[in-house]
Coordinates of C-alpha atoms and ligand atoms in Angstrom, one line a residue:
M1 CA -4.7 25.2 -27.4
E2 CA -1.4 26.0 -27.2
N3 CA 1.4 23.5 -28.8
F4 CA 2.6 20.4 -27.5
T5 CA 4.6 17.0 -27.5
F6 CA 3.1 13.9 -25.7
Y7 CA 4.5 10.7 -25.2
S8 CA 3.3 8.2 -23.2
P9 CA 4.7 4.6 -23.7
T10 CA 3.3 2.5 -21.0
F11 CA 1.9 -0.7 -21.7
F12 CA -1.4 -1.1 -19.6
A13 CA -2.4 -4.7 -19.1
F14 CA -5.9 -4.3 -17.2
G15 CA -8.5 -6.0 -15.6
K16 CA -9.0 -9.9 -13.0
N17 CA -5.9 -11.5 -12.9
A18 CA -3.7 -9.4 -14.7
E19 CA -1.0 -9.7 -12.4
A20 CA -0.4 -13.4 -13.0
D21 CA 1.0 -12.3 -16.2
T22 CA 4.0 -10.4 -14.3
G23 CA 6.8 -12.1 -14.8
K24 CA 5.9 -11.8 -19.0
Y25 CA 6.0 -7.9 -19.2
V26 CA 9.0 -7.7 -17.1
K27 CA 11.1 -10.2 -19.5
R28 CA 9.1 -8.0 -22.2
F29 CA 10.2 -5.4 -21.3
G30 CA 14.0 -5.8 -20.6
G31 CA 14.6 -7.0 -16.8
S32 CA 17.1 -9.6 -16.2
R33 CA 17.2 -9.1 -12.3
V34 CA 14.9 -7.7 -10.8
L35 CA 14.0 -5.6 -7.7
I36 CA 10.0 -6.6 -5.6
H37 CA 9.3 -2.4 -4.1
Y38 CA 6.7 -2.5 -1.9
G39 CA 4.9 -0.6 0.8
G40 CA 4.1 -1.4 4.2
G41 CA 2.8 -5.3 4.0
S42 CA -0.7 -4.6 2.3
I43 CA 0.8 -7.2 -0.3
V44 CA 2.1 -9.6 2.4
R45 CA -1.5 -10.0 3.8
S46 CA -3.2 -9.8 0.3
G47 CA -1.5 -12.6 -1.0
L48 CA -0.1 -10.5 -4.0
L49 CA 4.0 -10.5 -3.4
D50 CA 3.3 -14.3 -3.8
R51 CA 1.9 -14.7 -6.8
V52 CA 4.2 -11.8 -8.1
K53 CA 7.3 -13.5 -6.8
A54 CA 5.6 -17.2 -9.0
S55 CA 5.5 -14.7 -11.6
L56 CA 8.5 -14.6 -12.1
E57 CA 9.9 -17.6 -10.9
K58 CA 7.8 -19.1 -13.6
E59 CA 9.5 -17.4 -16.6
G60 CA 13.2 -17.7 -14.8
I61 CA 13.8 -14.3 -13.4
P62 CA 16.2 -13.7 -10.1
F63 CA 14.3 -11.2 -7.9
T64 CA 15.3 -9.5 -4.8
E65 CA 13.3 -7.6 -2.5
L66 CA 12.8 -4.1 -0.8
G67 CA 9.5 -3.5 0.9
G68 CA 8.8 -0.6 4.0
V69 CA 7.7 2.5 1.8
K70 CA 5.9 4.5 3.7
P71 CA 2.9 7.1 2.9
N72 CA 4.5 9.9 1.8
P73 CA 7.6 7.9 0.8
R74 CA 11.2 9.3 2.1
S75 CA 15.0 9.4 1.0
G76 CA 16.3 7.3 2.9
L77 CA 14.8 3.9 1.6
V78 CA 15.5 5.3 -1.8
Y79 CA 18.9 5.2 -1.3
E80 CA 19.1 1.7 0.2
G81 CA 16.9 0.8 -2.8
I82 CA 20.0 2.2 -4.9
E83 CA 22.5 0.6 -2.5
L84 CA 20.7 -2.8 -2.9
C85 CA 20.2 -2.5 -6.7
R86 CA 24.1 -1.6 -7.4
K87 CA 24.8 -4.8 -5.1
E88 CA 22.7 -7.1 -7.1
N89 CA 23.3 -6.6 -10.4
V90 CA 19.1 -5.0 -10.7
D91 CA 18.3 -4.2 -14.1
F92 CA 14.6 -3.7 -14.0
I93 CA 12.2 -2.2 -10.9
L94 CA 9.1 -3.8 -10.2
A95 CA 6.7 -1.1 -8.1
V96 CA 3.8 -3.4 -6.4
G97 CA 2.0 -1.0 -4.6
G98 CA 0.4 2.7 -4.5
G99 CA 1.6 6.1 -5.8
S100 CA 4.3 5.7 -2.9
T101 CA 6.1 2.6 -3.8
I102 CA 5.7 3.6 -7.6
D103 CA 7.2 7.1 -6.8
S104 CA 10.2 5.1 -4.7
S105 CA 10.9 2.6 -7.2
K106 CA 11.4 5.8 -9.9
A107 CA 13.4 7.4 -7.4
I108 CA 14.9 4.3 -7.6
A109 CA 15.7 3.5 -11.0
A110 CA 16.6 7.0 -11.4
G111 CA 19.4 7.0 -9.0
V112 CA 21.3 3.8 -9.6
P113 CA 22.9 5.2 -13.2
Y114 CA 23.5 8.2 -11.1
D115 CA 27.1 9.5 -10.4
G116 CA 25.7 12.3 -7.7
D117 CA 23.0 12.5 -5.5
F118 CA 19.2 11.4 -6.5
W119 CA 18.1 14.5 -4.8
D120 CA 19.5 16.4 -7.6
F121 CA 16.5 14.9 -10.1
Y122 CA 13.8 16.4 -7.0
Q123 CA 16.1 20.2 -7.3
G124 CA 15.6 20.2 -10.5
K125 CA 18.2 18.8 -12.3
A126 CA 17.3 16.7 -15.9
I127 CA 17.2 12.9 -15.7
E128 CA 19.3 12.1 -18.3
K129 CA 19.4 7.9 -17.4
A130 CA 17.0 5.4 -15.9
L131 CA 16.6 1.6 -15.2
P132 CA 13.1 0.5 -16.5
V133 CA 10.2 0.8 -14.0
G134 CA 6.8 -1.7 -14.8
T135 CA 4.4 -1.6 -11.8
V136 CA 1.4 -3.8 -10.3
L137 CA -1.2 -1.1 -9.0
T138 CA -3.2 -1.5 -5.9
I139 CA -4.7 1.7 -5.4
A140 CA -6.1 3.9 -7.7
A141 CA -5.1 7.9 -6.8
A142 CA -1.6 9.0 -7.9
G143 CA -1.6 8.4 -11.5
S144 CA 1.7 7.4 -11.1
E145 CA 1.5 4.2 -12.6
G146 CA 0.6 6.5 -16.2
S147 CA 2.5 9.2 -15.1
P148 CA 6.5 10.8 -16.0
D149 CA 6.4 11.6 -12.4
S150 CA 7.7 10.8 -8.9
V151 CA 6.9 12.9 -5.8
I152 CA 9.5 12.3 -2.4
T153 CA 10.0 13.1 1.0
K154 CA 13.5 14.3 2.2
E155 CA 13.8 13.7 5.7
E156 CA 16.4 16.4 6.7
G157 CA 14.2 19.6 6.5
M158 CA 10.7 17.3 5.3
F159 CA 10.7 19.0 2.2
K160 CA 8.5 17.2 -0.2
R161 CA 9.3 17.8 -3.4
G162 CA 8.8 16.1 -7.3
T163 CA 10.7 15.6 -10.1
G164 CA 9.7 14.6 -13.7
S165 CA 10.9 12.5 -16.8
D166 CA 9.8 10.2 -19.3
L167 CA 12.5 8.4 -18.8
I168 CA 10.8 7.5 -15.3
R169 CA 7.5 6.7 -17.2
P170 CA 6.5 2.6 -16.6
K171 CA 7.5 0.4 -19.1
F172 CA 4.4 -1.3 -18.4
S173 CA 1.6 -1.3 -15.9
I174 CA -0.7 -3.8 -14.6
L175 CA -4.3 -2.3 -13.5
N176 CA -6.5 -5.4 -11.9
P177 CA -9.1 -3.7 -10.3
E178 CA -10.1 -6.2 -7.3
L179 CA -6.4 -5.7 -6.3
T180 CA -8.3 -2.0 -4.9
Q181 CA -11.2 -4.0 -2.9
T182 CA -9.4 -4.9 0.4
L183 CA -8.9 -1.0 0.4
P184 CA -10.0 0.4 3.3
A185 CA -13.0 3.0 3.1
Y186 CA -10.6 6.1 3.3
Q187 CA -7.9 5.2 2.2
T188 CA -10.5 4.8 -1.3
A189 CA -12.1 8.3 -0.8
A190 CA -8.6 9.7 -0.5
G191 CA -7.6 8.1 -3.7
A192 CA -10.8 9.2 -5.1
T193 CA -9.8 12.7 -3.9
D194 CA -6.7 12.4 -5.7
I195 CA -8.2 12.0 -9.5
M196 CA -10.4 14.7 -8.7
A197 CA -7.7 17.0 -7.9
H198 CA -5.8 16.4 -11.0
L199 CA -8.7 16.8 -12.9
Y200 CA -9.3 19.9 -11.4
E201 CA -5.9 21.4 -11.6
R202 CA -5.3 20.9 -15.2
Y203 CA -9.1 22.1 -15.7
L204 CA -8.0 25.4 -14.0
T205 CA -6.2 27.1 -17.1
N206 CA -5.4 30.1 -18.6
S207 CA -5.3 28.9 -22.1
T208 CA -8.8 29.5 -23.9
E209 CA -10.2 26.9 -26.6
V210 CA -9.2 24.0 -25.2
E211 CA -12.8 22.1 -25.5
V212 CA -11.5 18.5 -26.3
T213 CA -9.4 18.7 -23.3
D214 CA -11.9 20.3 -20.8
R215 CA -14.6 18.3 -22.2
L216 CA -12.2 14.9 -21.6
I217 CA -12.1 16.3 -17.8
E218 CA -15.8 16.6 -16.9
A219 CA -16.4 13.4 -18.3
L220 CA -13.3 11.9 -15.9
L221 CA -15.3 13.7 -12.9
L222 CA -18.2 13.1 -14.1
T223 CA -17.7 9.6 -13.8
M224 CA -15.9 9.9 -10.6
K225 CA -18.7 11.9 -8.9
Y226 CA -20.8 8.8 -9.9
E227 CA -18.4 5.8 -8.8
T228 CA -17.1 6.8 -5.6
P229 CA -20.3 6.8 -3.9
R230 CA -21.4 3.5 -5.2
V231 CA -17.6 1.9 -4.4
I232 CA -17.6 3.3 -0.8
A233 CA -20.9 1.7 -0.6
N234 CA -19.9 -1.7 -1.6
P235 CA -15.8 -2.0 -1.7
D236 CA -16.5 -4.8 -3.7
N237 CA -18.2 -3.6 -7.0
Y238 CA -15.6 -4.0 -9.4
E239 CA -17.2 -2.4 -12.3
A240 CA -17.4 1.1 -10.2
R241 CA -13.7 -0.4 -9.4
A242 CA -13.1 -0.8 -12.7
N243 CA -14.0 2.6 -13.7
I244 CA -12.1 4.4 -11.1
M245 CA -8.9 2.6 -11.8
W246 CA -8.4 3.8 -15.1
A247 CA -10.3 7.1 -14.6
G248 CA -7.0 7.4 -12.0
M249 CA -4.4 6.9 -14.9
M250 CA -7.0 9.1 -17.4
A251 CA -6.3 11.6 -15.4
H252 CA -2.5 12.2 -14.6
N253 CA -0.7 10.7 -17.8
N254 CA -1.8 14.0 -19.1
S255 CA -3.5 12.9 -21.6
C256 CA -6.3 15.5 -20.3
G257 CA -3.6 17.8 -19.8
V258 CA -2.1 18.7 -23.5
G259 CA -2.3 21.9 -25.2
R260 CA -3.3 23.9 -21.9
S261 CA -1.6 25.8 -18.8
Q262 CA -2.3 24.2 -15.8
D263 CA -2.2 24.9 -12.2
W264 CA -0.7 22.4 -9.4
N265 CA -1.1 25.4 -6.8
S266 CA -3.7 22.9 -4.6
H267 CA -1.0 20.3 -4.6
D268 CA 2.4 22.4 -3.9
I269 CA -0.3 23.9 -1.2
E270 CA -0.7 20.2 0.3
H271 CA 2.2 19.1 0.0
E272 CA 3.3 20.8 2.9
L273 CA 0.9 19.2 5.2
S274 CA 1.6 15.4 4.4
A275 CA 5.1 16.5 4.5
L276 CA 4.6 18.1 8.2
Y277 CA 1.6 15.7 9.3
D278 CA 1.9 12.5 7.6
C279 CA -1.4 12.8 6.2
A280 CA -2.7 11.2 3.4
H281 CA -2.5 13.3 0.4
G282 CA -5.9 13.0 -0.6
A283 CA -6.9 13.7 2.8
G284 CA -4.6 17.1 2.3
L285 CA -6.2 17.6 -1.1
A286 CA -10.0 17.5 0.6
V287 CA -8.9 20.2 2.8
T288 CA -6.5 22.8 0.2
M289 CA -9.3 23.0 -2.7
P290 CA -12.1 24.0 -2.0
A291 CA -10.1 27.2 -0.2
V292 CA -7.8 28.3 -3.1
F293 CA -10.3 27.5 -5.5
K294 CA -12.6 30.2 -3.4
Y295 CA -9.5 31.8 -3.1
V296 CA -8.5 32.3 -7.5
M297 CA -12.1 32.3 -8.5
N298 CA -12.7 35.9 -9.7
H299 CA -9.4 35.5 -11.8
N300 CA -11.6 33.8 -14.0
V301 CA -15.3 32.7 -12.7
M302 CA -16.6 31.4 -15.8
R303 CA -14.5 29.0 -15.4
F304 CA -15.8 27.9 -12.6
A305 CA -19.3 28.3 -13.5
Q306 CA -18.5 26.3 -16.4
V307 CA -17.1 23.5 -14.0
A308 CA -20.5 24.4 -11.5
V309 CA -23.0 23.7 -14.4
R310 CA -21.5 20.8 -16.7
V311 CA -20.5 18.7 -13.3
W312 CA -22.3 19.5 -10.5
G313 CA -25.6 20.2 -11.9
C314 CA -25.9 23.5 -11.0
E315 CA -27.9 26.1 -12.8
M316 CA -26.7 29.2 -14.3
N317 CA -26.7 32.5 -12.5
F318 CA -26.1 34.4 -15.9
D319 CA -26.5 37.9 -13.6
H320 CA -24.1 36.8 -11.2
P321 CA -21.9 34.6 -12.5
E322 CA -19.8 34.3 -9.3
M323 CA -23.1 32.8 -7.5
T324 CA -22.8 29.7 -9.8
A325 CA -19.4 29.3 -9.4
L326 CA -19.5 29.1 -5.3
E327 CA -22.5 26.9 -5.2
G328 CA -20.3 24.7 -7.7
I329 CA -17.4 24.5 -5.3
E330 CA -19.6 24.1 -2.6
A331 CA -21.3 21.4 -4.0
F332 CA -17.9 19.3 -4.7
K333 CA -16.4 20.5 -0.9
N334 CA -20.0 18.3 0.3
F335 CA -19.5 15.7 -2.3
L336 CA -16.1 15.4 -0.7
K337 CA -17.5 15.1 3.6
S338 CA -20.1 12.8 2.0
I339 CA -17.4 10.4 0.6
G340 CA -15.6 10.6 4.5
M341 CA -12.8 13.3 3.8
P342 CA -11.8 16.0 6.1
V343 CA -12.8 19.2 5.1
N344 CA -10.9 21.7 7.5
F345 CA -7.4 21.7 10.1
E346 CA -9.2 19.7 12.9
E347 CA -10.6 16.9 10.9
L348 CA -6.7 16.9 8.8
G349 CA -4.8 17.0 12.3
A350 CA -3.6 20.0 11.5
R351 CA -2.8 22.9 13.0
E352 CA -3.3 26.4 13.0
E353 CA -0.5 28.2 14.9
D354 CA 2.1 25.9 12.2
I355 CA 0.4 28.4 9.4
P356 CA 4.1 30.8 9.7
K357 CA 6.3 27.2 9.0
L358 CA 4.3 25.4 6.5
V359 CA 4.3 28.6 4.1
D360 CA 8.1 29.3 5.2
V361 CA 8.6 25.8 3.4
L362 CA 5.9 26.3 0.3
C363 CA 7.4 29.5 -0.6
H364 CA 11.1 29.1 0.4
G365 CA 12.1 25.4 0.7
N366 CA 14.5 23.8 -1.4
G367 CA 15.2 26.7 -3.6
R368 CA 11.8 28.4 -4.2
N369 CA 11.7 31.7 -5.1
G370 CA 8.7 33.1 -2.7
T371 CA 6.1 32.6 -5.0
L372 CA 4.4 29.7 -6.5
S373 CA 3.2 30.5 -10.4
G374 CA -0.5 28.4 -11.9
F375 CA -3.6 29.6 -12.8
V376 CA -3.0 32.4 -10.4
T377 CA 0.5 33.7 -9.0
L378 CA 0.6 33.1 -5.7
N379 CA 3.2 34.9 -2.8
E380 CA 3.7 34.0 1.0
E381 CA 0.9 36.8 2.1
D382 CA -1.5 34.6 -0.1
C383 CA -0.9 31.2 1.1
T384 CA -1.6 32.5 4.1
K385 CA -4.9 34.0 3.8
I386 CA -5.8 29.8 2.4
Y387 CA -3.8 28.3 5.0
Q388 CA -5.9 30.6 7.1
M389 CA -9.6 29.9 5.0
M390 CA -8.6 26.1 5.7
V391 CA -8.7 26.3 9.1
R392 CA -12.9 26.5 10.0
G393 CA -13.4 24.9 6.0
Ligands
NZQ401 O1 2.1 0.2 2.6 P1 1.2 -0.7 2.2 O2 1.0 -1.1 3.4 O3 1.1 -0.6 1.3 O4 -0.6 0.3 2.6 C1 -0.5 1.2 1.9 C2 -1.0 2.5 2.0 O5 -0.9 2.3 3.6 C3 -2.4 1.3 1.5 N1 -2.6 0.7 0.0 C4 -2.4 0.5 -1.0 N2 -3.0 -0.3 -1.3 C5 -3.9 -1.0 -0.8 C6 -3.6 -0.5 0.6 N3 -4.3 -1.2 1.6 C7 -5.2 -2.0 1.5 N4 -5.4 -2.8 0.3 C8 -4.9 -2.6 -1.2 N5 -4.5 -2.8 -2.2 O6 -3.0 2.9 1.3 C9 -2.1 3.6 1.8 C10 -1.8 5.0 0.7 O7 -0.9 4.2 -0.2 P2 0.2 4.9 -1.2 O8 0.5 4.0 -2.2 O9 0.5 6.0 0.1 O10 -1.6 5.6 -2.2 P3 -1.5 7.2 -3.0 O11 -1.3 6.1 -4.6 O12 -2.7 7.7 -2.9 O13 0.0 7.9 -2.7 C11 0.3 8.8 -2.6 C12 1.7 9.1 -2.9 O14 1.7 9.9 -4.1 C13 2.1 10.9 -4.4 C14 1.7 11.7 -3.3 O15 1.9 12.9 -3.1 C15 2.3 10.8 -2.3 O16 3.4 11.2 -1.8 N6 1.9 11.4 -5.9 C16 2.7 11.3 -6.9 C17 1.8 11.7 -8.1 C18 2.6 11.1 -9.2 N7 3.9 10.2 -8.9 O17 2.5 11.1 -10.2 C19 1.2 12.1 -8.2 C20 0.1 13.1 -7.2 O18 -0.6 14.5 -7.3 C21 1.1 12.9 -6.1 O19 1.7 14.0 -5.1
ZN402 ZN1 -2.6 14.3 -6.6

């Protein structure tokens, strides 16, 4: 296990009707003028926005609103949010929605006290100050409710890039599994895929003797394997929704990633797909992961064989561990298919002729140096081959 620091001070309120206390939590964490930031309208239709506003009013907290965050959130609305917060003297950002809304909120939070262009933070500059952020989560997926990360797409060039800082970790996050019951099955499945991806990205490590985090990851993958089909079959299954929601937080607040190197190449390769085709991030990952895993498998075949046995129930072939590894990857792919995820370019809406463009932005866009580092370092040729493998799935 490698040395690490871990600081994860988000306060979580979990369970039925938890959002009724939103105003109390805003007050507790220092907010006195709030921006309520949200997406394309699901929280308006479900009545959640009204309930959150009522909770703020009950505590006498003034607020202003900015809706319209799109999945794969764009920089344009972030600039708008920063201006609005400055004009209204906002001192607290309340994200009500999914990962996209939370990430846009984090970007606004970092941008308000900063003199320059907030995009600097998405090009490697460290965040030094940010407004506090709180969240009311409506989809179990990105894990942004407990993570220090934010991913934004810059319209000029359609670069989808991330930043990270403990300063933008939410001060509190409200997780009521009931709020996720209105999700369409496809979004539920895409969210589950993203959660599993966050676990796999940490499982693919070059660190040794990391038993505790290996076992935590396996437990969470097993939970997702069990609960996701239950929720697809019955969207109102509260207990399954609850387990998935907490698994989503645990998968990405890095409690499973400390003390070990991590991969993240599947995420980088996917981000170009959701930037170009505006697909759901989880759906893009469903197409990406099996191809990446097959491509890098021989780097440490026992890692893939281990997850195949412990999570996917494959029998260990000691003479040919690569067969076990491959069987595990196939089992994962079949699982993704069974929950309604795409597994090739066509099903995702991606085009083979775009591969050179995808590789160019992936390897060189926004200041990249031509390679992706991770479990295995990938160059342009590797990335081209991986996208080609994804064409047919
Ligand atoms: O916009 P509204 O109308 O709210 O609809 C959303 C959106 O269309 C809908 N939705 C959310 N909750 C709902 C609901 N519809 C009905 N009922 C509900 N309860 O679902 C759609 C997707 O929402 P979005 O916020 O985009 O989903 P998700 O949480 O998957 O976030 C995806 C974004 O997070 C980034 C991804 O790249 C992508 O941009 N990520 C952020 C990470 C982080 N900050 O730590 C890590 C991840 O790896 C990921 O990259
Ligand atoms: Zn993700």
